[in-house]
Amino acid sequence: QETIPQHRIGFSQCTGNDDWRRNMLTEMKRELFYHPEMQLLYKDAASDSRRQVAQIRELLAQQIDILVVSPNEAAPLAPVIAEVYSKGIPVIILDRKAATDSFTAYIGGDNYNIGKLAAAYIASTLKGKGRIVEVTGLRGSSPTVERHQGFRDALAHYPGLQVIATLEGGWVADKTQAAAAGNDSAVEKADIIFAQNDVMAYSMYRYCHDKGITHTRFIGVDASPYPDAGIDLVSRGVLSASLLYPSGGKEAISMAADILAGKKVPRNTLLQTVLIDSSNVKLMRLQIDKIQAQHQEIEKQQSLLQEQRSLYQDQQHLLRIVVTT
Ligand code: FRU
């Protein structure tokens, strides 16, 4: 007998259009395999906070049992999230935070520590002396603020390291290119560029490459497992390092299942990070390949099982026809 979904999870994603979030959704869908009682209603706000507010209202109208949300920006999303929560619908906030306490649980990477680790890596790479350009995400998204704060707090211990410019790349390549073009004299002088995600780090690399600037090193965040994404870029030597930013997709779905089953869940779940550079990227790659092969095997088994089930149902149906005629 097929399990009919009894619970609706509304998932409001700030944008679906990058590798890191593609990976998040893949992780969610994998975890959903184990929860046939849950149905995912997915909305992609395409980096538009107003659209995301409207989409959360649409999810409400679709009578979701729980909301998972990754807010594009912290302030504009706060009122609608508080409204959902006040209706008694549990809310899990994932990755980016909202400027409200009205939620059930938060799951996300340790963004402050990511900033600190980036600074420590730069200090050891440049032996405590050099010029840095920092490229941040969208000003209103919480990881921008936390990564920046961790970075600055750790840099304060190294008086020989100087941040000569902070550019806002808004998490995306085209904005990063425009910000670089508007600050080209600082970019030319940088020994190292720390961008708050790999998309922007790669964009800065391409900008410098096109300008014939060859002395600069690049550090990003995310370390997603796709071609031209973090792990690949580190193994090709395009980026010197990337800080792994776990998506939390799997954790969000299993926590949603726990909440809907009436279990108590922690208010804050901080996912750990690790710095990936040439010394450990090979090992990371091997582990990722192994996990992916295992998942593919599980997915194959699951679709075989599905086929068997529908075959069985067809036979039962035929049998009923034969018996009743
Ligand atoms: C993806 C992304 C990541 C970044 C995260 C921060 O949309 O920009 O690259 O680490 O969001 O919320």
Coordinates of C-alpha atoms and ligand atoms in Angstrom, one line a residue:
Q1 CA 0.0 0.0 0.0
E2 CA 1.3 3.5 -1.0
T3 CA 1.8 6.0 1.9
I4 CA -0.3 9.1 1.2
P5 CA 1.5 12.3 2.3
Q6 CA -0.3 13.6 5.4
H7 CA 2.0 16.5 6.2
R8 CA 2.9 19.5 4.0
I9 CA 6.2 21.1 4.4
G10 CA 6.4 24.6 2.8
F11 CA 9.9 25.4 1.8
S12 CA 10.6 29.1 1.0
Q13 CA 14.0 29.4 -0.6
C14 CA 15.6 32.8 -1.2
T15 CA 17.0 31.7 -4.5
G16 CA 17.4 28.4 -6.2
N17 CA 19.8 29.5 -8.8
D18 CA 23.2 28.4 -7.5
D19 CA 25.1 25.3 -6.8
W20 CA 25.0 25.6 -3.0
R21 CA 21.2 25.7 -3.0
R22 CA 20.9 23.0 -5.6
N23 CA 22.9 20.8 -3.3
M24 CA 20.6 21.8 -0.4
L25 CA 17.5 20.8 -2.3
T26 CA 19.1 17.5 -3.4
E27 CA 19.9 16.7 0.3
M28 CA 16.3 17.5 1.2
K29 CA 14.9 15.3 -1.4
R30 CA 17.2 12.4 -0.4
E31 CA 16.0 12.8 3.2
L32 CA 12.3 12.9 2.0
F33 CA 12.7 9.4 0.6
Y34 CA 12.6 8.2 4.2
H35 CA 9.5 10.2 5.0
P36 CA 6.8 9.3 2.5
E37 CA 4.3 10.9 4.9
M38 CA 5.7 14.3 4.0
Q39 CA 5.1 16.4 0.9
L40 CA 7.4 19.3 0.0
L41 CA 5.9 22.5 -1.4
Y42 CA 8.8 24.5 -2.9
K43 CA 9.0 28.2 -3.7
D44 CA 12.0 30.0 -5.2
A45 CA 12.0 33.8 -4.6
A46 CA 14.9 34.5 -7.1
S47 CA 16.7 36.8 -4.6
D48 CA 13.7 39.1 -4.2
S49 CA 12.7 39.7 -0.6
R50 CA 9.2 41.0 -1.5
R51 CA 8.5 38.0 -3.7
Q52 CA 9.6 35.8 -0.9
V53 CA 7.1 37.4 1.5
A54 CA 4.3 36.9 -1.1
Q55 CA 5.4 33.3 -1.6
I56 CA 5.2 32.6 2.1
R57 CA 1.7 33.9 2.1
E58 CA 0.9 31.5 -0.8
L59 CA 2.3 28.6 1.2
L60 CA 0.1 29.6 4.1
A61 CA -2.9 29.5 1.8
Q62 CA -1.9 26.0 0.8
Q63 CA -2.3 25.0 4.4
I64 CA 1.2 23.9 5.2
D65 CA 1.9 22.1 8.5
I66 CA 5.4 23.5 8.9
L67 CA 7.5 26.2 7.2
V68 CA 11.2 25.9 6.4
V69 CA 12.6 29.2 5.3
S70 CA 15.9 30.6 4.2
P71 CA 15.3 34.4 4.3
N72 CA 16.9 36.4 1.5
E73 CA 17.3 39.4 3.9
A74 CA 16.8 39.4 7.7
A75 CA 14.6 42.4 8.2
P76 CA 12.0 42.3 5.3
L77 CA 11.2 38.7 6.0
A78 CA 10.8 39.0 9.8
P79 CA 7.1 40.1 9.9
V80 CA 5.7 37.4 7.7
I81 CA 7.7 34.7 9.5
A82 CA 6.4 36.0 12.9
E83 CA 2.9 35.9 11.4
V84 CA 3.2 32.3 10.3
Y85 CA 4.6 31.3 13.8
S86 CA 1.8 33.2 15.6
K87 CA -0.7 31.0 13.7
G88 CA 0.8 28.0 15.5
I89 CA 2.7 26.7 12.5
P90 CA 6.2 25.6 13.4
V91 CA 9.0 27.5 11.6
I92 CA 12.5 26.2 10.9
I93 CA 14.9 28.9 9.8
L94 CA 17.7 27.6 7.6
D95 CA 21.1 29.2 6.8
R96 CA 20.2 32.9 6.6
K97 CA 18.5 34.3 9.7
A98 CA 15.4 36.6 10.2
A99 CA 15.3 39.6 12.5
T100 CA 12.7 38.0 14.8
D101 CA 12.6 35.5 17.7
S102 CA 9.3 34.1 16.4
F103 CA 10.5 30.7 15.1
T104 CA 10.8 27.1 16.4
A105 CA 14.4 26.3 15.5
Y106 CA 17.4 27.6 13.5
I107 CA 19.8 25.4 11.6
G108 CA 22.9 26.8 9.9
G109 CA 26.6 26.8 9.4
D110 CA 28.9 28.7 11.9
N111 CA 29.3 31.9 9.9
Y112 CA 31.3 33.8 12.5
N113 CA 33.8 31.0 12.7
I114 CA 34.0 30.9 8.9
G115 CA 35.2 34.5 8.9
K116 CA 37.7 33.8 11.7
L117 CA 39.1 30.7 9.9
A118 CA 39.5 32.7 6.7
A119 CA 41.5 35.4 8.5
A120 CA 43.7 32.8 10.2
Y121 CA 44.4 31.1 6.9
I122 CA 45.3 34.5 5.3
A123 CA 47.6 35.3 8.2
S124 CA 49.5 32.1 7.8
T125 CA 49.6 32.3 4.0
L126 CA 50.9 35.9 3.9
K127 CA 53.0 35.4 7.0
G128 CA 51.2 38.1 8.8
K129 CA 51.8 40.9 6.3
G130 CA 49.9 42.0 3.2
R131 CA 46.9 43.6 1.6
I132 CA 43.4 42.1 1.5
V133 CA 40.3 42.9 -0.5
E134 CA 37.1 41.5 1.1
V135 CA 34.0 40.8 -1.0
T136 CA 30.8 40.4 1.0
G137 CA 27.4 39.0 0.2
L138 CA 24.1 40.9 0.2
R139 CA 24.3 43.5 3.0
G140 CA 21.0 42.5 4.5
S141 CA 21.6 38.8 4.7
S142 CA 22.8 37.5 8.1
P143 CA 25.8 35.4 6.9
T144 CA 27.3 38.6 5.4
V145 CA 27.3 40.3 8.8
E146 CA 28.5 37.3 10.7
R147 CA 31.3 36.3 8.3
H148 CA 32.5 39.9 8.2
Q149 CA 32.5 40.2 12.0
G150 CA 34.5 36.9 12.5
F151 CA 36.9 38.0 9.8
R152 CA 37.5 41.5 11.3
D153 CA 37.7 40.2 14.9
A154 CA 40.4 37.7 13.9
L155 CA 42.3 40.1 11.7
A156 CA 42.6 42.5 14.7
H157 CA 45.4 40.1 16.0
Y158 CA 47.5 40.8 12.9
P159 CA 48.5 44.4 12.6
G160 CA 50.5 43.7 9.4
L161 CA 47.4 42.6 7.5
Q162 CA 45.4 45.5 6.0
V163 CA 41.9 45.3 4.4
I164 CA 42.3 47.9 1.6
A165 CA 38.7 47.6 0.3
T166 CA 35.4 45.9 1.2
L167 CA 33.2 45.4 -1.9
E168 CA 29.6 44.2 -1.9
G169 CA 29.2 41.4 -4.4
G170 CA 25.6 40.5 -3.3
W171 CA 26.4 36.7 -3.5
V172 CA 26.4 36.7 -7.3
A173 CA 29.0 37.0 -10.1
D174 CA 27.7 40.0 -12.1
K175 CA 27.4 42.3 -9.1
T176 CA 30.9 41.2 -8.1
Q177 CA 32.4 42.0 -11.5
A178 CA 30.7 45.5 -11.3
A179 CA 32.1 46.1 -7.8
A180 CA 35.6 45.0 -8.9
A181 CA 35.5 47.3 -11.9
G182 CA 34.5 50.2 -9.7
N183 CA 37.4 49.5 -7.3
D184 CA 40.1 48.4 -9.7
S185 CA 43.0 50.2 -8.1
A186 CA 42.4 48.4 -4.8
V187 CA 41.9 45.0 -6.6
E188 CA 45.2 45.4 -8.4
K189 CA 47.1 45.9 -5.2
A190 CA 45.5 43.0 -3.3
D191 CA 47.7 40.0 -2.3
I192 CA 44.7 38.0 -1.4
I193 CA 41.0 38.4 -2.0
F194 CA 38.5 36.9 0.5
A195 CA 35.1 36.5 -1.0
Q196 CA 32.2 35.4 1.2
N197 CA 31.2 32.7 -1.3
D198 CA 32.9 30.7 -4.1
V199 CA 30.7 32.2 -6.8
M200 CA 32.1 35.7 -5.9
A201 CA 35.7 34.3 -5.4
Y202 CA 35.6 32.7 -8.9
S203 CA 34.2 35.9 -10.3
M204 CA 37.1 37.9 -8.8
Y205 CA 39.5 35.4 -10.2
R206 CA 38.1 35.8 -13.7
Y207 CA 38.2 39.6 -13.3
C208 CA 41.9 39.5 -12.3
H209 CA 42.7 36.9 -15.0
D210 CA 41.2 39.1 -17.7
K211 CA 43.1 42.1 -16.5
G212 CA 46.4 40.2 -16.5
I213 CA 46.7 40.4 -12.7
T214 CA 48.5 37.2 -11.7
H215 CA 49.9 37.7 -8.2
T216 CA 46.6 37.5 -6.3
R217 CA 45.3 34.5 -4.3
F218 CA 41.6 33.8 -3.8
I219 CA 39.6 32.3 -0.9
G220 CA 35.9 31.5 -1.0
V221 CA 33.2 29.9 1.1
D222 CA 30.8 26.9 0.4
A223 CA 32.9 24.2 -1.2
S224 CA 30.0 22.8 -3.2
P225 CA 30.6 19.5 -5.0
Y226 CA 29.9 20.4 -8.6
P227 CA 32.1 21.3 -11.7
D228 CA 33.3 24.9 -11.4
A229 CA 32.1 25.0 -7.8
G230 CA 34.3 25.2 -4.7
I231 CA 35.9 21.7 -4.4
D232 CA 36.6 21.7 -8.1
L233 CA 38.1 25.2 -8.0
V234 CA 40.4 24.3 -5.1
S235 CA 41.6 21.1 -6.7
R236 CA 42.3 23.1 -10.0
G237 CA 44.3 25.7 -8.0
V238 CA 41.9 28.5 -9.0
L239 CA 41.1 29.1 -5.4
S240 CA 43.7 28.7 -2.6
A241 CA 41.0 27.6 -0.2
S242 CA 37.3 27.3 0.5
L243 CA 35.5 27.0 3.8
L244 CA 32.9 24.3 3.7
Y245 CA 29.4 25.7 4.5
P246 CA 27.1 22.7 5.1
S247 CA 23.6 23.3 3.6
G248 CA 21.6 21.8 6.4
G249 CA 19.0 20.4 3.9
K250 CA 19.1 16.9 5.4
E251 CA 18.9 18.2 9.0
A252 CA 15.9 20.5 8.1
I253 CA 13.8 17.7 6.8
S254 CA 14.6 15.3 9.6
M255 CA 13.9 18.0 12.1
A256 CA 10.6 18.9 10.4
A257 CA 9.6 15.2 10.7
D258 CA 10.6 15.3 14.5
I259 CA 8.5 18.4 15.1
L260 CA 5.5 17.0 13.3
A261 CA 5.9 13.8 15.3
G262 CA 5.6 15.9 18.5
K263 CA 9.3 15.6 19.5
K264 CA 11.2 18.4 21.2
V265 CA 14.0 19.8 19.0
P266 CA 17.0 22.1 19.9
R267 CA 16.4 25.8 19.3
N268 CA 19.8 26.3 17.6
T269 CA 21.8 23.8 15.5
L270 CA 25.2 25.1 14.4
L271 CA 26.8 23.0 11.7
Q272 CA 30.5 22.7 11.7
T273 CA 32.9 24.0 9.0
V274 CA 36.3 22.9 7.8
L275 CA 38.9 24.7 5.6
I276 CA 39.7 22.9 2.3
D277 CA 42.9 23.7 0.5
S278 CA 45.4 21.7 -1.6
S279 CA 46.4 19.6 1.5
N280 CA 43.0 17.9 2.0
V281 CA 41.0 18.5 -1.2
K282 CA 41.8 15.1 -2.7
L283 CA 40.5 13.4 0.4
M284 CA 37.4 15.5 0.4
R285 CA 36.7 14.6 -3.2
L286 CA 37.1 10.9 -2.5
Q287 CA 34.7 11.1 0.4
I288 CA 32.1 13.1 -1.7
D289 CA 32.4 10.6 -4.6
K290 CA 31.9 7.7 -2.2
I291 CA 28.8 9.3 -0.6
Q292 CA 27.3 10.1 -4.0
A293 CA 27.8 6.5 -5.2
Q294 CA 26.1 5.3 -2.1
H295 CA 23.1 7.6 -2.7
Q296 CA 22.8 6.6 -6.3
E297 CA 22.7 3.0 -5.2
I298 CA 20.0 3.8 -2.6
E299 CA 18.0 5.7 -5.2
K300 CA 18.3 2.8 -7.6
Q301 CA 17.0 0.4 -5.0
Q302 CA 14.2 2.7 -4.1
S303 CA 13.0 3.0 -7.7
L304 CA 13.1 -0.8 -8.1
L305 CA 11.0 -1.1 -5.0
Q306 CA 8.6 1.4 -6.4
E307 CA 8.3 -0.6 -9.6
Q308 CA 7.6 -3.8 -7.7
R309 CA 4.9 -2.0 -5.7
S310 CA 3.1 -0.7 -8.7
L311 CA 3.4 -4.2 -10.4
Y312 CA 1.9 -5.7 -7.3
Q313 CA -1.0 -3.2 -7.3
D314 CA -1.7 -3.9 -11.0
Q315 CA -1.9 -7.6 -10.3
Q316 CA -4.2 -7.0 -7.3
H317 CA -6.4 -4.9 -9.5
L318 CA -6.5 -7.6 -12.2
L319 CA -7.2 -10.3 -9.7
R320 CA -10.2 -8.3 -8.3
I321 CA -11.6 -7.9 -11.9
V322 CA -11.2 -11.6 -12.5
V323 CA -12.7 -12.6 -9.1
T324 CA -15.7 -10.2 -9.5
T325 CA -16.6 -11.2 -13.1
Ligands
FRU1 C1 23.8 30.7 -1.9 C2 24.6 31.5 -1.0 C3 25.9 30.8 -0.6 C4 26.2 31.4 0.7 C5 24.9 31.5 1.3 C6 24.7 32.5 2.4 O1 22.6 31.4 -2.3 O2 24.9 32.8 -1.5 O3 26.9 30.9 -1.6 O4 27.2 30.7 1.4 O5 24.0 31.7 0.3 O6 23.4 32.5 2.8

